[in-house]
Tab-separated table of C-alpha atoms in Angstrom:
chain	number	residue	atom	x	y	z
A	794	MET	CA	4.223	-24.366	-162.829
A	795	LEU	CA	1.899	-25.748	-160.151
A	796	VAL	CA	-1.884	-25.733	-160.029
A	797	VAL	CA	-3.104	-25.529	-156.422
A	798	GLY	CA	-6.766	-25.586	-155.414
A	799	ALA	CA	-7.962	-25.198	-151.862
A	800	GLY	CA	-8.558	-28.595	-150.358
A	801	LYS	CA	-7.382	-30.356	-153.517
A	802	THR	CA	-4.231	-32.208	-154.438
A	803	ALA	CA	-1.940	-29.990	-156.447
A	804	VAL	CA	-0.634	-31.368	-159.744
A	805	ALA	CA	2.760	-30.489	-161.132
A	806	GLN	CA	2.680	-29.568	-164.818
A	807	PRO	CA	5.457	-30.864	-167.102
A	808	ALA	CA	8.392	-28.506	-167.506
A	809	THR	CA	8.655	-26.866	-170.924
A	810	GLU	CA	12.418	-27.499	-171.156
A	811	PRO	CA	14.553	-30.418	-169.987
A	812	GLN	CA	15.769	-29.937	-166.444
A	813	SER	CA	18.136	-31.791	-164.171
A	814	THR	CA	16.477	-33.723	-161.364
A	815	ARG	CA	17.754	-31.260	-158.760
A	816	ALA	CA	16.522	-28.258	-160.741
A	817	TYR	CA	13.159	-29.904	-161.339
A	818	ILE	CA	12.585	-30.631	-157.654
A	819	ARG	CA	13.778	-27.139	-156.697
A	820	SER	CA	11.347	-25.602	-159.164
A	821	VAL	CA	8.399	-27.667	-157.922
A	822	VAL	CA	9.113	-27.025	-154.251
A	823	THR	CA	9.739	-23.314	-154.717
A	824	ASP	CA	6.529	-22.812	-156.723
A	825	THR	CA	4.621	-24.698	-154.054
A	826	ILE	CA	5.872	-23.288	-150.773
A	827	GLU	CA	6.062	-19.699	-152.000
A	828	ALA	CA	2.365	-19.659	-152.928
A	829	ALA	CA	0.277	-17.019	-151.192
A	830	PRO	CA	-1.501	-19.306	-148.657
A	831	TYR	CA	1.854	-20.117	-147.008
A	832	THR	CA	3.193	-16.593	-146.551
A	833	GLY	CA	5.167	-16.454	-143.328
A	834	ALA	CA	5.244	-20.223	-142.834
A	835	LEU	CA	8.489	-22.048	-142.107
A	836	TRP	CA	9.186	-25.063	-144.312
A	837	GLY	CA	11.784	-27.792	-143.814
A	838	ILE	CA	12.199	-30.246	-146.678
A	839	GLU	CA	14.724	-32.889	-147.636
A	840	VAL	CA	14.696	-35.505	-150.421
A	841	THR	CA	17.241	-38.330	-150.650
A	842	ASN	CA	17.868	-41.065	-153.249
A	843	LEU	CA	17.978	-44.273	-151.214
A	844	GLU	CA	19.905	-46.190	-153.875
A	845	THR	CA	22.810	-43.753	-154.149
A	846	GLY	CA	22.534	-41.769	-150.926
A	847	GLU	CA	22.483	-38.584	-153.015
A	848	ARG	CA	20.697	-35.651	-151.410
A	849	LEU	CA	18.442	-34.355	-154.176
A	850	PHE	CA	16.979	-31.376	-152.347
A	851	GLN	CA	17.218	-29.591	-149.034
A	852	HIS	CA	15.509	-26.555	-147.564
A	853	ASN	CA	16.105	-25.569	-143.936
A	854	PRO	CA	17.355	-29.093	-143.146
A	855	ASP	CA	18.936	-28.051	-139.843
A	856	HIS	CA	16.113	-25.907	-138.459
A	857	LEU	CA	14.142	-27.310	-135.538
A	858	PHE	CA	10.493	-28.122	-136.255
A	859	THR	CA	7.526	-29.329	-134.244
A	860	PRO	CA	6.909	-32.678	-135.991
A	861	ALA	CA	3.322	-33.277	-134.774
A	862	SER	CA	2.510	-36.972	-135.336
A	863	ASN	CA	5.731	-37.512	-137.262
A	864	ALA	CA	7.089	-38.028	-133.735
A	865	LYS	CA	5.516	-41.490	-133.993
A	866	LEU	CA	8.248	-42.394	-136.483
A	867	LEU	CA	10.804	-41.855	-133.716
A	868	THR	CA	8.732	-43.899	-131.268
A	869	ALA	CA	8.161	-46.711	-133.765
A	870	ALA	CA	11.812	-47.005	-134.740
A	871	ALA	CA	12.992	-46.952	-131.121
A	872	ALA	CA	10.428	-49.566	-130.045
A	873	LEU	CA	11.243	-51.879	-132.951
A	874	ARG	CA	14.968	-51.576	-132.261
A	875	ARG	CA	14.726	-51.986	-128.486
A	876	LEU	CA	11.871	-54.491	-128.115
A	877	GLY	CA	11.849	-56.260	-131.478
A	878	PRO	CA	8.925	-56.757	-133.915
A	879	SER	CA	7.758	-59.928	-132.132
A	880	TYR	CA	7.451	-58.386	-128.656
A	881	ARG	CA	4.056	-58.948	-127.001
A	882	TYR	CA	2.435	-57.489	-123.913
A	883	ASN	CA	1.023	-59.881	-121.310
A	884	THR	CA	-1.859	-58.844	-119.049
A	885	ARG	CA	-2.287	-61.482	-116.343
A	886	LEU	CA	-5.209	-62.453	-114.125
A	887	TYR	CA	-4.546	-63.750	-110.594
A	888	VAL	CA	-6.501	-64.950	-107.569
A	889	ASP	CA	-5.101	-64.443	-104.073
A	890	GLY	CA	-7.082	-66.874	-101.976
A	891	PRO	CA	-8.416	-70.411	-101.775
A	892	VAL	CA	-11.435	-71.639	-103.720
A	893	ARG	CA	-14.021	-73.571	-101.708
A	894	ASN	CA	-17.324	-74.791	-103.114
A	895	GLY	CA	-16.980	-72.475	-106.118
A	896	VAL	CA	-16.249	-69.412	-103.965
A	897	LEU	CA	-12.968	-67.511	-104.250
A	898	ARG	CA	-12.251	-66.404	-100.710
A	899	GLY	CA	-10.083	-63.517	-101.785
A	900	ASN	CA	-9.581	-61.016	-104.584
A	901	LEU	CA	-9.224	-61.165	-108.335
A	902	ILE	CA	-6.164	-59.171	-109.459
A	903	VAL	CA	-5.370	-57.894	-112.957
A	904	ARG	CA	-1.681	-57.197	-113.401
A	905	GLY	CA	-1.153	-54.672	-116.191
A	906	SER	CA	1.804	-54.404	-118.535
A	907	GLY	CA	0.918	-51.217	-120.405
A	908	ASP	CA	-0.816	-53.052	-123.252
A	909	PRO	CA	-2.885	-50.573	-125.323
A	910	THR	CA	-4.671	-53.241	-127.383
A	911	LEU	CA	-7.140	-54.838	-124.941
A	912	GLY	CA	-10.531	-53.791	-126.260
A	913	GLY	CA	-8.669	-51.725	-128.872
A	914	TYR	CA	-8.840	-51.433	-132.653
A	915	ALA	CA	-8.836	-55.133	-133.456
A	916	GLN	CA	-11.622	-55.660	-130.902
A	917	ARG	CA	-13.720	-52.548	-131.528
A	918	ASP	CA	-16.740	-54.595	-132.551
A	919	ASP	CA	-16.554	-56.562	-129.300
A	920	PRO	CA	-14.294	-54.809	-126.769
A	921	THR	CA	-15.339	-57.000	-123.813
A	922	ALA	CA	-14.449	-60.302	-125.538
A	923	VAL	CA	-11.284	-60.747	-123.453
A	924	PHE	CA	-13.249	-60.210	-120.250
A	925	ARG	CA	-15.708	-62.914	-121.281
A	926	ASP	CA	-12.786	-65.222	-121.995
A	927	TRP	CA	-11.559	-64.545	-118.477
A	928	ALA	CA	-15.006	-65.452	-117.152
A	929	ASP	CA	-14.569	-68.819	-118.910
A	930	SER	CA	-11.136	-69.184	-117.294
A	931	LEU	CA	-12.599	-68.526	-113.858
A	932	ARG	CA	-15.306	-71.134	-114.397
A	933	ALA	CA	-12.640	-73.578	-115.579
A	934	ALA	CA	-10.847	-72.918	-112.285
A	935	GLY	CA	-14.055	-73.787	-110.429
A	936	ILE	CA	-14.915	-70.192	-109.487
A	937	THR	CA	-18.514	-68.996	-109.659
A	938	ARG	CA	-18.305	-66.348	-106.942
A	939	ILE	CA	-15.637	-63.853	-105.872
A	940	GLU	CA	-15.898	-62.731	-102.247
A	941	GLY	CA	-13.360	-59.950	-102.493
A	942	ASP	CA	-12.659	-57.070	-104.864
A	943	ILE	CA	-11.425	-56.921	-108.421
A	944	LEU	CA	-8.107	-55.114	-108.140
A	945	GLY	CA	-6.212	-53.454	-110.957
A	946	ASP	CA	-2.420	-53.211	-110.734
A	947	ASP	CA	-1.217	-50.476	-113.111
A	948	ASN	CA	2.135	-50.051	-111.391
A	949	PRO	CA	4.440	-50.624	-114.375
A	950	PHE	CA	3.781	-47.014	-115.433
A	951	SER	CA	3.984	-43.713	-113.598
A	952	ASP	CA	0.700	-42.147	-112.502
A	953	VAL	CA	1.039	-39.078	-114.764
A	954	PRO	CA	-1.999	-39.494	-117.035
A	955	LEU	CA	-1.239	-37.024	-119.845
A	956	GLY	CA	1.733	-35.966	-121.926
A	957	ASP	CA	3.942	-32.977	-121.185
A	958	GLY	CA	2.488	-29.850	-122.763
A	959	TRP	CA	-0.836	-31.316	-123.870
A	960	SER	CA	-3.675	-28.820	-124.170
A	961	TRP	CA	-6.550	-29.000	-121.691
A	962	ASN	CA	-8.929	-28.417	-124.642
A	963	ASP	CA	-8.051	-31.886	-125.927
A	964	VAL	CA	-8.899	-33.756	-122.721
A	965	PRO	CA	-12.398	-35.044	-123.649
A	966	TYR	CA	-11.362	-36.481	-127.013
A	967	ALA	CA	-9.924	-39.881	-127.876
A	968	TYR	CA	-6.666	-38.538	-129.288
A	969	ALA	CA	-5.813	-37.343	-125.746
A	970	ALA	CA	-6.791	-40.507	-123.845
A	971	GLU	CA	-5.121	-41.023	-120.483
A	972	ILE	CA	-1.935	-43.102	-120.361
A	973	ASN	CA	-1.915	-45.977	-117.869
A	974	GLY	CA	-0.518	-49.379	-117.012
A	975	LEU	CA	-4.002	-50.849	-117.599
A	976	VAL	CA	-5.978	-49.868	-120.699
A	977	PHE	CA	-9.442	-50.948	-121.782
A	978	ASN	CA	-11.170	-49.770	-124.975
A	979	GLY	CA	-8.535	-47.089	-125.457
A	980	ASN	CA	-9.623	-45.588	-122.118
A	981	THR	CA	-12.708	-44.245	-123.851
A	982	ILE	CA	-16.445	-44.683	-124.241
A	983	ASP	CA	-18.194	-44.609	-127.620
A	984	LEU	CA	-21.092	-42.173	-127.499
A	985	GLU	CA	-23.932	-41.808	-130.002
A	986	VAL	CA	-26.507	-39.016	-130.356
A	987	ARG	CA	-29.542	-39.684	-132.573
A	988	GLY	CA	-31.855	-36.871	-133.657
A	989	ARG	CA	-35.589	-37.158	-132.965
A	990	GLN	CA	-38.447	-34.717	-133.534
A	991	VAL	CA	-37.568	-31.011	-133.776
A	992	GLY	CA	-37.311	-29.392	-130.348
A	993	ALA	CA	-36.736	-32.657	-128.482
A	994	PRO	CA	-33.378	-33.700	-127.053
A	995	GLY	CA	-31.492	-36.253	-129.095
A	996	ARG	CA	-31.363	-39.845	-127.895
A	997	VAL	CA	-27.979	-40.444	-126.243
A	998	THR	CA	-26.493	-43.911	-125.807
A	999	TRP	CA	-22.985	-45.130	-125.157
A	1000	SER	CA	-20.949	-48.293	-125.023
A	1001	PRO	CA	-19.827	-50.527	-123.478
A	1002	PHE	CA	-23.435	-51.286	-122.420
A	1003	GLU	CA	-24.106	-47.740	-121.134
A	1004	THR	CA	-21.732	-48.332	-118.261
A	1005	ASP	CA	-22.588	-46.558	-115.030
A	1006	PHE	CA	-18.901	-45.774	-114.560
A	1007	VAL	CA	-19.770	-42.511	-116.314
A	1008	ARG	CA	-22.674	-40.061	-116.057
A	1009	VAL	CA	-24.094	-38.356	-119.134
A	1010	ARG	CA	-26.089	-35.116	-118.970
A	1011	ASN	CA	-28.137	-34.821	-122.134
A	1012	GLN	CA	-28.578	-31.183	-123.131
A	1013	SER	CA	-28.681	-31.908	-126.861
A	1014	ARG	CA	-31.441	-30.542	-129.071
A	1015	THR	CA	-32.954	-31.670	-132.353
A	1016	VAL	CA	-33.086	-28.731	-134.783
A	1017	PRO	CA	-34.778	-28.207	-138.184
A	1018	ARG	CA	-32.912	-29.486	-141.222
A	1019	ASP	CA	-32.355	-25.941	-142.496
A	1020	SER	CA	-30.477	-25.140	-139.267
A	1021	THR	CA	-26.842	-25.857	-138.582
A	1022	SER	CA	-26.018	-29.024	-136.662
A	1023	ASP	CA	-22.899	-29.354	-134.560
A	1024	GLU	CA	-21.306	-31.526	-131.902
A	1025	ASP	CA	-20.496	-30.247	-128.423
A	1026	TYR	CA	-19.153	-32.414	-125.583
A	1027	GLU	CA	-17.651	-31.468	-122.247
A	1028	ARG	CA	-15.965	-33.460	-119.486
A	1029	PRO	CA	-14.311	-31.673	-116.559
A	1030	PHE	CA	-10.688	-32.658	-116.133
A	1031	SER	CA	-11.023	-34.906	-113.072
A	1032	GLU	CA	-14.572	-36.208	-113.526
A	1033	ASN	CA	-16.390	-38.895	-115.509
A	1034	THR	CA	-19.438	-36.734	-116.113
A	1035	PHE	CA	-20.150	-35.782	-119.719
A	1036	THR	CA	-22.386	-32.961	-120.869
A	1037	VAL	CA	-23.727	-33.287	-124.406
A	1038	ARG	CA	-24.871	-29.985	-125.942
A	1039	SER	CA	-24.971	-31.053	-129.583
A	1040	ARG	CA	-27.468	-29.675	-132.112
A	1041	ILE	CA	-28.670	-32.451	-134.391
A	1042	HIS	CA	-31.086	-32.897	-137.297
A	1043	PRO	CA	-34.010	-35.372	-137.122
A	1044	ASN	CA	-32.752	-38.945	-137.658
A	1045	GLU	CA	-29.162	-37.736	-137.943
A	1046	VAL	CA	-26.604	-39.811	-136.031
A	1047	GLN	CA	-23.542	-38.244	-134.442
A	1048	GLU	CA	-20.831	-40.505	-133.053
A	1049	GLU	CA	-17.864	-39.531	-130.915
A	1050	THR	CA	-15.280	-41.433	-128.895
A	1051	LEU	CA	-14.682	-39.662	-125.587
A	1052	THR	CA	-12.105	-40.203	-122.882
A	1053	ILE	CA	-12.587	-41.291	-119.287
A	1054	THR	CA	-10.428	-40.526	-116.271
A	1055	GLU	CA	-9.162	-43.090	-113.719
A	1056	PRO	CA	-8.613	-45.834	-116.305
A	1057	THR	CA	-7.648	-48.536	-113.780
A	1058	LYS	CA	-10.999	-48.186	-112.049
A	1059	TYR	CA	-12.711	-48.134	-115.449
A	1060	PHE	CA	-10.960	-51.391	-116.334
A	1061	THR	CA	-11.884	-53.196	-113.118
A	1062	HIS	CA	-15.403	-51.722	-113.001
A	1063	THR	CA	-16.095	-52.971	-116.536
A	1064	LEU	CA	-14.548	-56.370	-115.812
A	1065	ARG	CA	-16.805	-56.714	-112.766
A	1066	SER	CA	-19.856	-55.809	-114.881
A	1067	VAL	CA	-18.944	-58.429	-117.482
A	1068	LEU	CA	-18.404	-61.132	-114.870
A	1069	LEU	CA	-21.824	-60.403	-113.369
A	1070	ARG	CA	-23.368	-60.641	-116.826
A	1071	GLU	CA	-21.573	-63.969	-117.291
A	1072	GLY	CA	-23.069	-65.397	-114.100
A	1073	ILE	CA	-20.066	-64.956	-111.799
A	1074	SER	CA	-21.114	-63.033	-108.694
A	1075	VAL	CA	-18.733	-60.525	-107.142
A	1076	GLY	CA	-19.060	-59.422	-103.529
A	1077	GLY	CA	-16.597	-56.529	-103.728
A	1078	GLN	CA	-16.009	-53.671	-106.144
A	1079	GLY	CA	-13.639	-52.807	-108.956
A	1080	ARG	CA	-10.721	-50.897	-107.447
A	1081	ASP	CA	-7.207	-49.640	-108.084
A	1082	VAL	CA	-4.752	-51.686	-106.049
A	1083	ASP	CA	-3.197	-48.398	-104.904
A	1084	ASP	CA	-6.452	-47.680	-103.057
A	1085	SER	CA	-6.312	-51.051	-101.321
A	1086	PRO	CA	-4.304	-52.049	-98.241
A	1087	LEU	CA	-3.174	-55.079	-100.245
A	1088	THR	CA	0.238	-55.200	-101.928
A	1089	PRO	CA	0.117	-58.201	-104.281
A	1090	ARG	CA	2.948	-60.706	-103.840
A	1091	TYR	CA	2.769	-62.564	-107.126
A	1092	GLU	CA	5.468	-65.018	-106.110
A	1093	ALA	CA	3.516	-66.142	-103.020
A	1094	ASP	CA	1.967	-69.636	-102.962
A	1095	SER	CA	-1.436	-68.126	-102.200
A	1096	VAL	CA	-1.428	-66.107	-105.449
A	1097	ARG	CA	-2.167	-68.114	-108.578
A	1098	ARG	CA	-2.490	-67.093	-112.200
A	1099	VAL	CA	-5.794	-68.078	-113.808
A	1100	GLY	CA	-5.733	-66.190	-117.093
A	1101	THR	CA	-3.593	-64.193	-119.540
A	1102	TYR	CA	-4.224	-61.885	-122.456
A	1103	ARG	CA	-1.353	-61.646	-124.955
A	1104	SER	CA	-1.324	-58.687	-127.280
A	1105	PRO	CA	-0.662	-58.914	-131.003
A	1106	PRO	CA	3.073	-58.657	-131.814
A	1107	LEU	CA	4.700	-55.241	-131.778
A	1108	ARG	CA	4.803	-55.096	-135.582
A	1109	GLU	CA	0.975	-55.010	-135.557
A	1110	VAL	CA	0.829	-52.528	-132.673
A	1111	VAL	CA	3.155	-50.178	-134.559
A	1112	GLN	CA	1.141	-50.630	-137.740
A	1113	THR	CA	-2.064	-49.578	-135.978
A	1114	MET	CA	-0.243	-46.673	-134.365
A	1115	ASN	CA	1.029	-45.273	-137.664
A	1116	HIS	CA	-1.848	-46.238	-139.970
A	1117	GLU	CA	-4.431	-44.641	-137.678
A	1118	SER	CA	-2.083	-42.107	-136.023
A	1119	GLN	CA	-3.184	-43.612	-132.714
A	1120	ASN	CA	-1.797	-41.415	-129.953
A	1121	LEU	CA	-2.476	-43.717	-127.007
A	1122	TYR	CA	-0.573	-46.577	-128.652
A	1123	ALA	CA	2.420	-44.268	-129.063
A	1124	GLU	CA	2.298	-43.070	-125.461
A	1125	GLN	CA	1.998	-46.613	-124.128
A	1126	LEU	CA	5.005	-47.633	-126.223
A	1127	LEU	CA	7.054	-44.696	-124.938
A	1128	ARG	CA	6.440	-45.739	-121.334
A	1129	THR	CA	7.036	-49.387	-122.168
A	1130	LEU	CA	10.553	-48.311	-123.194
A	1131	ALA	CA	10.870	-46.982	-119.639
A	1132	VAL	CA	9.992	-50.391	-118.185
A	1133	VAL	CA	11.422	-53.084	-120.484
A	1134	GLY	CA	15.205	-52.767	-120.568
A	1135	PRO	CA	15.226	-49.034	-119.734
A	1136	PRO	CA	18.403	-46.985	-120.128
A	1137	ASP	CA	20.784	-46.870	-117.177
A	1138	THR	CA	20.498	-43.552	-115.364
A	1139	THR	CA	20.883	-42.120	-111.884
A	1140	ALA	CA	18.785	-39.009	-112.539
A	1141	ASP	CA	16.061	-38.637	-109.915
A	1142	ASP	CA	13.416	-37.523	-112.412
A	1143	LEU	CA	13.945	-40.477	-114.756
A	1144	THR	CA	11.858	-43.017	-112.875
A	1145	GLU	CA	10.714	-46.402	-114.113
A	1146	GLY	CA	7.644	-46.162	-116.306
A	1147	SER	CA	7.909	-42.397	-116.815
A	1148	ALA	CA	7.642	-40.518	-120.091
A	1149	ALA	CA	10.985	-38.852	-119.407
A	1150	LEU	CA	12.794	-42.190	-119.123
A	1151	GLY	CA	11.007	-43.445	-122.240
A	1152	ALA	CA	12.114	-40.307	-124.071
A	1153	LEU	CA	15.693	-41.012	-123.018
A	1154	ALA	CA	15.339	-44.514	-124.476
A	1155	VAL	CA	14.138	-43.022	-127.782
A	1156	ARG	CA	17.016	-40.540	-127.888
A	1157	THR	CA	19.458	-43.328	-127.059
A	1158	GLU	CA	18.231	-45.357	-130.022
A	1159	LEU	CA	18.374	-42.319	-132.293
A	1160	SER	CA	21.959	-41.661	-131.231
A	1161	GLU	CA	22.908	-45.227	-132.063
A	1162	VAL	CA	21.774	-44.776	-135.679
A	1163	GLY	CA	23.865	-41.647	-136.116
A	1164	ILE	CA	21.468	-38.836	-135.194
A	1165	ASP	CA	22.786	-35.848	-133.221
A	1166	THR	CA	20.362	-35.996	-130.286
A	1167	SER	CA	21.635	-32.720	-128.856
A	1168	ARG	CA	19.361	-31.234	-131.532
A	1169	VAL	CA	16.355	-33.466	-130.802
A	1170	ARG	CA	13.772	-32.957	-128.080
A	1171	VAL	CA	11.338	-35.763	-127.254
A	1172	VAL	CA	8.748	-35.246	-124.511
A	1173	ASP	CA	5.957	-37.585	-125.625
A	1174	GLY	CA	5.516	-40.542	-127.935
A	1175	SER	CA	2.686	-39.311	-130.128
A	1176	GLY	CA	3.643	-35.776	-131.123
A	1177	LEU	CA	0.599	-34.210	-129.471
A	1178	SER	CA	2.927	-31.958	-127.488
A	1179	ARG	CA	4.386	-28.833	-129.070
A	1180	LYS	CA	7.536	-29.295	-126.978
A	1181	ASN	CA	8.905	-31.927	-129.368
A	1182	TYR	CA	11.534	-30.706	-131.822
A	1183	VAL	CA	13.393	-32.460	-134.617
A	1184	ARG	CA	15.333	-31.400	-137.717
A	1185	PRO	CA	14.458	-32.592	-141.245
A	1186	ARG	CA	18.057	-33.859	-141.483
A	1187	ALA	CA	17.556	-36.046	-138.391
A	1188	MET	CA	14.280	-37.466	-139.716
A	1189	THR	CA	15.951	-38.228	-143.048
A	1190	ARG	CA	18.745	-40.065	-141.257
A	1191	LEU	CA	16.166	-42.196	-139.431
A	1192	LEU	CA	14.344	-43.029	-142.675
A	1193	VAL	CA	17.614	-43.951	-144.384
A	1194	HIS	CA	18.633	-46.190	-141.482
A	1195	MET	CA	15.308	-48.021	-141.339
A	1196	TRP	CA	15.421	-48.557	-145.123
A	1197	SER	CA	19.048	-49.449	-145.730
A	1198	GLU	CA	20.651	-50.573	-142.486
A	1199	ALA	CA	18.036	-52.073	-140.152
A	1200	PRO	CA	17.625	-55.873	-140.006
A	1201	SER	CA	15.009	-57.109	-142.456
A	1202	ASP	CA	12.329	-57.810	-139.828
A	1203	ARG	CA	12.593	-54.306	-138.342
A	1204	ARG	CA	12.741	-52.723	-141.770
A	1205	ALA	CA	9.608	-54.565	-142.914
A	1206	ALA	CA	7.717	-53.742	-139.710
A	1207	PHE	CA	8.606	-50.060	-139.977
A	1208	TYR	CA	7.798	-49.770	-143.697
A	1209	ASP	CA	4.545	-51.718	-143.400
A	1210	SER	CA	3.444	-49.472	-140.545
A	1211	LEU	CA	3.242	-46.507	-142.914
A	1212	PRO	CA	-0.097	-46.086	-144.695
A	1213	MET	CA	-0.117	-46.282	-148.494
A	1214	GLY	CA	-1.157	-43.166	-150.334
A	1215	GLY	CA	-4.730	-43.277	-151.639
A	1216	ARG	CA	-5.368	-46.649	-150.020
A	1217	GLU	CA	-5.001	-46.849	-146.231
A	1218	GLY	CA	-5.279	-45.149	-142.882
A	1219	THR	CA	-4.566	-41.441	-142.697
A	1220	LEU	CA	-3.610	-41.389	-146.410
A	1221	GLU	CA	-6.744	-43.151	-147.646
A	1222	TYR	CA	-8.266	-39.967	-149.021
A	1223	ARG	CA	-5.048	-38.344	-150.212
A	1224	PHE	CA	-3.393	-39.061	-153.560
A	1225	PRO	CA	-6.652	-39.876	-155.404
A	1226	ARG	CA	-6.967	-41.673	-158.734
A	1227	GLY	CA	-4.670	-40.132	-161.300
A	1228	ALA	CA	-2.139	-38.923	-158.736
A	1229	ALA	CA	1.335	-40.192	-159.595
A	1230	ALA	CA	2.101	-41.155	-155.997
A	1231	ARG	CA	-1.080	-43.169	-155.457
A	1232	GLY	CA	0.014	-46.635	-154.357
A	1233	GLU	CA	3.685	-45.594	-154.596
A	1234	VAL	CA	4.043	-43.593	-151.401
A	1235	ARG	CA	4.227	-44.831	-147.815
A	1236	ALA	CA	4.293	-41.987	-145.320
A	1237	LYS	CA	3.352	-40.724	-141.877
A	1238	THR	CA	1.152	-37.679	-141.537
A	1239	GLY	CA	1.236	-35.115	-138.745
A	1240	THR	CA	-1.165	-32.313	-137.887
A	1241	LEU	CA	-1.444	-29.729	-135.127
A	1242	THR	CA	-2.842	-26.231	-135.423
A	1243	GLY	CA	-0.184	-24.361	-137.379
A	1244	ALA	CA	2.009	-27.440	-137.867
A	1245	SER	CA	1.869	-30.110	-140.564
A	1246	ALA	CA	4.214	-32.910	-141.589
A	1247	LEU	CA	4.517	-35.710	-144.111
A	1248	SER	CA	7.546	-38.002	-144.123
A	1249	GLY	CA	8.232	-41.379	-145.675
A	1250	TYR	CA	9.124	-43.118	-148.909
A	1251	VAL	CA	8.052	-42.843	-152.539
A	1252	ARG	CA	9.101	-44.647	-155.730
A	1253	THR	CA	9.806	-42.976	-159.043
A	1254	PRO	CA	8.474	-44.379	-162.364
A	1255	ARG	CA	11.691	-46.416	-162.707
A	1256	GLY	CA	11.288	-47.849	-159.207
A	1257	THR	CA	13.966	-45.744	-157.544
A	1258	PRO	CA	13.137	-45.349	-153.835
A	1259	LEU	CA	13.317	-41.866	-152.346
A	1260	ALA	CA	13.057	-40.746	-148.733
A	1261	PHE	CA	11.361	-37.419	-148.146
A	1262	VAL	CA	10.649	-35.166	-145.178
A	1263	ILE	CA	8.234	-32.222	-145.475
A	1264	PHE	CA	7.650	-30.084	-142.381
A	1265	CYS	CA	5.581	-26.899	-142.264
A	1266	ASN	CA	5.357	-24.840	-139.070
A	1267	HIS	CA	3.823	-21.473	-138.196
A	1268	HIS	CA	1.341	-21.515	-141.067
A	1269	LEU	CA	-2.051	-19.797	-141.064
A	1270	ALA	CA	-3.375	-21.698	-144.078
A	1271	ASP	CA	-6.160	-24.251	-143.936
A	1272	ALA	CA	-4.784	-27.672	-143.062
A	1273	GLU	CA	-6.142	-29.027	-146.360
A	1274	ASP	CA	-4.122	-26.463	-148.328
A	1275	VAL	CA	-0.896	-27.434	-146.558
A	1276	ARG	CA	-1.610	-31.110	-147.244
A	1277	ALA	CA	-2.227	-30.222	-150.887
A	1278	ALA	CA	1.210	-28.619	-151.049
A	1279	GLN	CA	2.839	-31.682	-149.474
A	1280	ASP	CA	1.016	-33.972	-151.881
A	1281	ALA	CA	2.076	-31.843	-154.854
A	1282	ILE	CA	5.731	-32.227	-153.897
A	1283	VAL	CA	5.416	-35.985	-153.403
A	1284	ASN	CA	3.523	-36.367	-156.694
A	1285	ALA	CA	6.294	-34.494	-158.454
A	1286	LEU	CA	8.846	-36.944	-157.020
A	1287	ALA	CA	6.710	-39.862	-158.196
A	1288	GLU	CA	6.475	-38.430	-161.714
A	1289	ARG	CA	10.184	-37.848	-162.322
A	1290	PRO	CA	12.083	-40.815	-163.814
A	1291	LEU	CA	15.290	-41.441	-161.863
């Protein structure tokens, strides 16, 4: 019997008679997924003993499911296999002219590599720190003024800014940030609305330093405390103008991370602003190199490197991606697989730096670990698209490979990238105190409207490791109720001695 409360973790009750492990799991899963909130939903579930390889349970293992953010498991495994856990991005700073009396008689060029981390999670408290370091590098090179422009070279990646099949409704929000060869601050601004006296507009501020790269139209309103507050933001698809229509209580603070468009120009515009603040004057503007008549020749004697930013190693990038379910990190990784050692192909649509070529790289890696990729569709790296499809059986095979067959450094990087139940990331508030799986489960979540997923590893009371995949598609239940069902199944696995 299972007790399920809306928005609460379900708890499996002990069986009244001894049952085999298979019968026990079947009973728990059946009681859970056949509950009224999930009528009409399609479930795909598989549980495997990683010590023996025994398949303990399966339900629709060969059906195709939209995996939502479980797609990041495919991206992570492919990136770790193809690039290695120690891989680092390098974003390089060049000058293309002579320096005379402190004046650079030329341009400053930033050559991107697709790095998603510059100004990212590890630097959220100070996203412009790298730019200030570059100001120090310029001074060390004797440069106090730049006559030309600050040019951004994002050419490693294609110019398609969003994933295939993404919804236009998602465009203003951070989980749908634009993909690009140059990334700063996740290609977002951080906006704050603070309530004032009733009837007055809220006070709107944004960072970094209220950059004039964007315009903000403040149509917010402070409402009485007995009224409903809400958040409402709008940014037209091709503009950097935000309209804030939020309703907010006095002294309430609303915070939202919102996306920008034209990320290369955002990068160079912000870099120029930081250099000016650091006392380095700039005669030109921040521009995309594609809008300039200049084609950088990095091997030329007149072009010299004056600075570099190296990202954290891939193991840390993947950990951030999976702990926080960070979509931009996943999309940048997918396109990196289309640049660094891409698969050989003559197809016209599989161009360097494209999502399609990155998807081919992922499918190639999946094939090499024994997954039938004729039954896998990958169109993005994050799972935000509903065009991705994967079978529970294929996801299980990937989990088994990364646990039992991958080299130790890849295995550790993959396992550590999964948040721990009740402790970290997207699982911090699931599996609360008293839940059997708390601290014993490492798993990746996934959520879209009508689609939910949880896949990973859990240990039984005797320490036996299990791999599990739980997909739910086409549901009309509240997302919290579907998560409760997933958690109930995982808790049951963690309670059963094996």
